[in-house]
Amino acid sequence: MLDQHEIYEQILFESLGTMAELKSASLVAAGNHNQGIRIESNSGVFFLKLNFDHERDILHKEEEGLNLLRQSTFLKVPETYGCGRVEDYNFLLSEFIPEGKAKLDYWENLGLGLAHLHLTSRNEFGLEKDNYIASIHQKNLQTSNWVDFYIEQRLEPLIGKAYFDRLIPLEFLKKFQEIYPKLESNFPKEKPSLVHGDLWSGNVIATPDGEPCFIDPAVYFGHREMDIAFSRLFGGFDSKFYASYESVLPLEPGFEDRMGLYNLYPLLVHLNLFGVAYLPGIERIINRFVK
């Protein structure tokens, strides 16, 4: 069994080749699921994400998401250099981006960059392959109708999982499902947009130049308002971000009223990951629309 130093060396070898030599490694981030390691080598400085997830492709899907974002927006997205598994670790080696101080036009640039991303479109909602949001499996079966996609690929799998794991009773499962017939009349008809998919403040950082940078995506082609709603869920972004975004892609009237319907999905993600503390937020939204 390799020790930690040998694991880092093996990752450098698999990602960069025989000439890469490890100089130092230090922990820079740790969460419920991943560890972030700053790796210094003779080939440069890198960010190494590690986890023990039993889903061996989880970081490969993140790499694919980063690559798709990079092709679709002028905002900074970290370069990736290698992805795989060493011992029991899944790993993703990417560009190390030291966090800087946001420039005065940071929020305006973020809004323009997200609008640019959302202008990337396809004929169907979803993606060629499934992926993940955090450690939750995210279904992406391509579908022509947004409401069908949202119900079948987003809400139903996670409310079902919550019931199976005894986080909710059968009575609430049935009440939750009563929201489905109401979605068609609440969501504006729009073409599929490439969305970040996990857009909260922790997944956007400032580069050393003070520009916004996307990290940790859960990409798919969805309704663009999913990203806007998610960005409002945990405190929201600066108002300049929303004004800048709408200068390019104005939201249809009534967004404030339907925002909670979009946020049922990230709240279900948090319910399944972290427990019943997130259930009251879901109940409040359901109670607004289901009497």
Short mmCIF file of N, CA, C and O in Angstrom, two decimals, residues 213-280:
data_model
loop_
_atom_site.label_atom_id
_atom_site.label_comp_id
_atom_site.label_asym_id
_atom_site.label_seq_id
_atom_site.Cartn_x
_atom_site.Cartn_y
_atom_site.Cartn_z
N CYS A 213 -14.17 33.01 -11.60
CA CYS A 213 -13.77 31.71 -12.10
C CYS A 213 -14.78 30.67 -11.62
O CYS A 213 -15.07 30.60 -10.43
N PHE A 214 -15.32 29.88 -12.55
CA PHE A 214 -16.24 28.80 -12.21
C PHE A 214 -15.48 27.57 -11.73
O PHE A 214 -14.49 27.16 -12.36
N ILE A 215 -15.95 26.94 -10.67
CA ILE A 215 -15.42 25.65 -10.23
C ILE A 215 -16.60 24.73 -9.88
O ILE A 215 -17.75 25.18 -9.80
N ASP A 216 -16.32 23.45 -9.70
CA ASP A 216 -17.26 22.45 -9.18
C ASP A 216 -18.63 22.45 -9.86
O ASP A 216 -19.67 22.57 -9.20
N PRO A 217 -18.68 22.29 -11.18
CA PRO A 217 -19.98 22.32 -11.86
C PRO A 217 -20.73 20.99 -11.76
O PRO A 217 -20.17 19.95 -11.42
N ALA A 218 -22.02 21.06 -12.09
CA ALA A 218 -22.87 19.87 -12.26
C ALA A 218 -23.67 20.09 -13.54
O ALA A 218 -24.89 20.18 -13.54
N VAL A 219 -22.97 20.20 -14.65
CA VAL A 219 -23.53 20.74 -15.89
C VAL A 219 -24.59 19.84 -16.52
O VAL A 219 -24.58 18.62 -16.37
N TYR A 220 -25.47 20.48 -17.26
CA TYR A 220 -26.43 19.83 -18.15
C TYR A 220 -27.10 20.94 -18.94
O TYR A 220 -26.88 22.14 -18.67
N PHE A 221 -27.89 20.59 -19.92
CA PHE A 221 -28.69 21.57 -20.64
C PHE A 221 -30.06 21.61 -19.99
O PHE A 221 -30.80 20.63 -20.00
N GLY A 222 -30.37 22.74 -19.36
CA GLY A 222 -31.59 22.87 -18.59
C GLY A 222 -32.23 24.22 -18.82
O GLY A 222 -31.89 24.96 -19.75
N HIS A 223 -33.17 24.58 -17.95
CA HIS A 223 -33.77 25.91 -17.98
C HIS A 223 -32.79 26.86 -17.32
O HIS A 223 -32.34 26.62 -16.20
N ARG A 224 -32.48 27.96 -18.01
CA ARG A 224 -31.44 28.88 -17.51
C ARG A 224 -31.80 29.46 -16.14
O ARG A 224 -30.91 29.81 -15.35
N GLU A 225 -33.09 29.55 -15.84
CA GLU A 225 -33.48 30.10 -14.55
C GLU A 225 -33.08 29.21 -13.37
O GLU A 225 -33.09 29.68 -12.23
N MET A 226 -32.73 27.95 -13.64
CA MET A 226 -32.22 27.09 -12.57
C MET A 226 -30.99 27.71 -11.93
O MET A 226 -30.86 27.73 -10.69
N ASP A 227 -30.04 28.19 -12.74
CA ASP A 227 -28.82 28.80 -12.20
C ASP A 227 -29.14 30.07 -11.42
O ASP A 227 -28.57 30.32 -10.35
N ILE A 228 -30.02 30.90 -11.97
CA ILE A 228 -30.34 32.16 -11.31
C ILE A 228 -31.01 31.89 -9.95
O ILE A 228 -30.69 32.51 -8.94
N ALA A 229 -31.94 30.94 -9.94
CA ALA A 229 -32.62 30.61 -8.69
C ALA A 229 -31.65 30.05 -7.66
O ALA A 229 -31.67 30.43 -6.48
N PHE A 230 -30.79 29.12 -8.10
CA PHE A 230 -29.82 28.51 -7.19
C PHE A 230 -28.90 29.58 -6.60
O PHE A 230 -28.56 29.54 -5.41
N SER A 231 -28.53 30.57 -7.40
CA SER A 231 -27.63 31.62 -6.91
C SER A 231 -28.28 32.45 -5.80
O SER A 231 -27.59 33.11 -5.03
N ARG A 232 -29.60 32.41 -5.72
CA ARG A 232 -30.33 33.18 -4.69
C ARG A 232 -30.60 32.37 -3.44
O ARG A 232 -31.06 32.91 -2.43
N LEU A 233 -30.33 31.06 -3.47
CA LEU A 233 -30.78 30.17 -2.40
C LEU A 233 -30.05 30.40 -1.08
O LEU A 233 -30.67 30.39 -0.02
N PHE A 234 -28.76 30.61 -1.12
CA PHE A 234 -27.97 30.73 0.11
C PHE A 234 -27.38 32.13 0.24
O PHE A 234 -26.18 32.32 0.30
N GLY A 235 -28.25 33.12 0.25
CA GLY A 235 -27.81 34.49 0.46
C GLY A 235 -27.76 35.33 -0.79
O GLY A 235 -27.88 36.55 -0.74
N GLY A 236 -27.55 34.72 -1.95
CA GLY A 236 -27.56 35.46 -3.20
C GLY A 236 -26.25 36.14 -3.53
O GLY A 236 -25.35 36.26 -2.68
N PHE A 237 -26.13 36.57 -4.77
CA PHE A 237 -24.96 37.31 -5.25
C PHE A 237 -25.27 38.81 -5.17
O PHE A 237 -26.39 39.22 -4.90
N ASP A 238 -24.26 39.60 -5.47
CA ASP A 238 -24.43 41.06 -5.50
C ASP A 238 -25.47 41.44 -6.56
O ASP A 238 -25.56 40.81 -7.61
N SER A 239 -26.23 42.49 -6.30
CA SER A 239 -27.28 42.92 -7.23
C SER A 239 -26.72 43.28 -8.60
O SER A 239 -27.43 43.19 -9.61
N LYS A 240 -25.43 43.68 -8.65
CA LYS A 240 -24.82 44.02 -9.94
C LYS A 240 -24.75 42.80 -10.86
O LYS A 240 -24.80 42.93 -12.08
N PHE A 241 -24.61 41.62 -10.26
CA PHE A 241 -24.59 40.38 -11.05
C PHE A 241 -25.90 40.19 -11.80
O PHE A 241 -25.91 39.92 -13.01
N TYR A 242 -27.02 40.35 -11.10
CA TYR A 242 -28.33 40.11 -11.71
C TYR A 242 -28.65 41.17 -12.76
O TYR A 242 -29.19 40.86 -13.83
N ALA A 243 -28.29 42.44 -12.48
CA ALA A 243 -28.53 43.50 -13.46
C ALA A 243 -27.71 43.27 -14.72
O ALA A 243 -28.20 43.46 -15.85
N SER A 244 -26.47 42.84 -14.55
CA SER A 244 -25.60 42.57 -15.69
C SER A 244 -26.13 41.41 -16.52
O SER A 244 -26.17 41.47 -17.76
N TYR A 245 -26.55 40.35 -15.85
CA TYR A 245 -27.10 39.20 -16.55
C TYR A 245 -28.33 39.60 -17.37
O TYR A 245 -28.45 39.27 -18.55
N GLU A 246 -29.23 40.35 -16.76
CA GLU A 246 -30.48 40.70 -17.44
C GLU A 246 -30.28 41.74 -18.53
O GLU A 246 -31.15 41.91 -19.39
N SER A 247 -29.14 42.42 -18.53
CA SER A 247 -28.85 43.33 -19.64
C SER A 247 -28.63 42.55 -20.93
O SER A 247 -28.76 43.11 -22.03
N VAL A 248 -28.30 41.27 -20.82
CA VAL A 248 -28.09 40.40 -21.98
C VAL A 248 -29.28 39.46 -22.17
O VAL A 248 -29.80 39.30 -23.27
N LEU A 249 -29.72 38.82 -21.07
CA LEU A 249 -30.81 37.84 -21.12
C LEU A 249 -31.84 38.17 -20.05
O LEU A 249 -31.81 37.62 -18.95
N PRO A 250 -32.76 39.06 -20.34
CA PRO A 250 -33.78 39.40 -19.33
C PRO A 250 -34.61 38.18 -18.94
O PRO A 250 -34.90 37.32 -19.78
N LEU A 251 -34.97 38.10 -17.68
CA LEU A 251 -35.84 37.04 -17.20
C LEU A 251 -37.30 37.36 -17.55
O LEU A 251 -37.69 38.53 -17.60
N GLU A 252 -38.08 36.33 -17.80
CA GLU A 252 -39.50 36.52 -18.04
C GLU A 252 -40.17 37.01 -16.75
O GLU A 252 -39.72 36.72 -15.65
N PRO A 253 -41.25 37.81 -16.88
CA PRO A 253 -41.95 38.30 -15.68
C PRO A 253 -42.37 37.15 -14.76
O PRO A 253 -42.69 36.05 -15.22
N GLY A 254 -42.38 37.43 -13.46
CA GLY A 254 -42.85 36.45 -12.49
C GLY A 254 -41.79 35.54 -11.93
O GLY A 254 -42.13 34.58 -11.21
N PHE A 255 -40.51 35.83 -12.18
CA PHE A 255 -39.45 34.94 -11.71
C PHE A 255 -39.48 34.78 -10.19
O PHE A 255 -39.30 33.67 -9.67
N GLU A 256 -39.70 35.88 -9.48
CA GLU A 256 -39.69 35.81 -8.01
C GLU A 256 -40.74 34.81 -7.50
O GLU A 256 -40.50 34.11 -6.51
N ASP A 257 -41.87 34.75 -8.18
CA ASP A 257 -42.94 33.85 -7.74
C ASP A 257 -42.62 32.39 -8.00
O ASP A 257 -43.05 31.51 -7.24
N ARG A 258 -41.88 32.10 -9.07
CA ARG A 258 -41.60 30.70 -9.42
C ARG A 258 -40.21 30.23 -8.98
O ARG A 258 -39.86 29.07 -9.16
N MET A 259 -39.40 31.14 -8.42
CA MET A 259 -38.03 30.81 -8.05
C MET A 259 -37.97 29.59 -7.14
O MET A 259 -37.10 28.72 -7.28
N GLY A 260 -38.89 29.49 -6.19
CA GLY A 260 -38.88 28.37 -5.26
C GLY A 260 -39.06 27.03 -5.95
O GLY A 260 -38.52 26.02 -5.50
N LEU A 261 -39.81 27.01 -7.05
CA LEU A 261 -40.03 25.76 -7.78
C LEU A 261 -38.71 25.21 -8.33
O LEU A 261 -38.49 24.01 -8.32
N TYR A 262 -37.86 26.10 -8.81
CA TYR A 262 -36.54 25.66 -9.27
C TYR A 262 -35.68 25.17 -8.09
O TYR A 262 -34.94 24.20 -8.22
N ASN A 263 -35.82 25.86 -6.97
CA ASN A 263 -34.95 25.53 -5.83
C ASN A 263 -35.40 24.29 -5.07
O ASN A 263 -34.70 23.85 -4.14
N LEU A 264 -36.50 23.70 -5.48
CA LEU A 264 -36.85 22.39 -4.90
C LEU A 264 -35.73 21.39 -5.16
O LEU A 264 -35.43 20.55 -4.30
N TYR A 265 -35.10 21.50 -6.33
CA TYR A 265 -34.05 20.51 -6.65
C TYR A 265 -32.83 20.65 -5.75
O TYR A 265 -32.44 19.67 -5.09
N PRO A 266 -32.19 21.82 -5.66
CA PRO A 266 -31.03 21.89 -4.75
C PRO A 266 -31.39 21.63 -3.29
O PRO A 266 -30.58 21.07 -2.55
N LEU A 267 -32.61 21.99 -2.89
CA LEU A 267 -33.02 21.68 -1.52
C LEU A 267 -33.17 20.17 -1.31
O LEU A 267 -32.81 19.65 -0.25
N LEU A 268 -33.66 19.47 -2.32
CA LEU A 268 -33.73 18.01 -2.22
C LEU A 268 -32.33 17.39 -2.17
O LEU A 268 -32.10 16.42 -1.46
N VAL A 269 -31.40 17.97 -2.94
CA VAL A 269 -30.01 17.51 -2.88
C VAL A 269 -29.49 17.63 -1.45
O VAL A 269 -28.92 16.70 -0.88
N HIS A 270 -29.72 18.79 -0.84
CA HIS A 270 -29.23 19.02 0.53
C HIS A 270 -29.97 18.14 1.54
O HIS A 270 -29.37 17.68 2.51
N LEU A 271 -31.25 17.93 1.33
CA LEU A 271 -32.00 17.03 2.21
C LEU A 271 -31.38 15.64 2.20
O LEU A 271 -31.16 15.03 3.26
N ASN A 272 -31.08 15.13 1.01
CA ASN A 272 -30.52 13.79 0.90
C ASN A 272 -29.08 13.70 1.38
O ASN A 272 -28.64 12.67 1.88
N LEU A 273 -28.33 14.79 1.26
CA LEU A 273 -26.94 14.78 1.71
C LEU A 273 -26.80 15.04 3.21
O LEU A 273 -25.99 14.41 3.88
N PHE A 274 -27.61 15.98 3.74
CA PHE A 274 -27.34 16.50 5.08
C PHE A 274 -28.49 16.32 6.06
O PHE A 274 -28.35 16.66 7.23
N GLY A 275 -29.64 15.85 5.60
CA GLY A 275 -30.69 15.51 6.54
C GLY A 275 -31.85 16.49 6.61
O GLY A 275 -31.97 17.43 5.83
N VAL A 276 -32.72 16.26 7.60
CA VAL A 276 -34.04 16.88 7.64
C VAL A 276 -34.01 18.38 7.97
O VAL A 276 -35.07 19.03 7.92
N ALA A 277 -32.87 18.95 8.27
CA ALA A 277 -32.81 20.40 8.49
C ALA A 277 -33.26 21.17 7.26
O ALA A 277 -33.70 22.33 7.36
N TYR A 278 -33.17 20.55 6.09
CA TYR A 278 -33.56 21.22 4.84
C TYR A 278 -35.01 20.94 4.46
O TYR A 278 -35.50 21.51 3.47
N LEU A 279 -35.70 20.11 5.21
CA LEU A 279 -37.08 19.78 4.88
C LEU A 279 -38.04 20.97 5.04
O LEU A 279 -38.91 21.15 4.18
N PRO A 280 -37.93 21.79 6.07
CA PRO A 280 -38.87 22.92 6.18
C PRO A 280 -38.85 23.85 4.98
O PRO A 280 -39.92 24.36 4.58
#
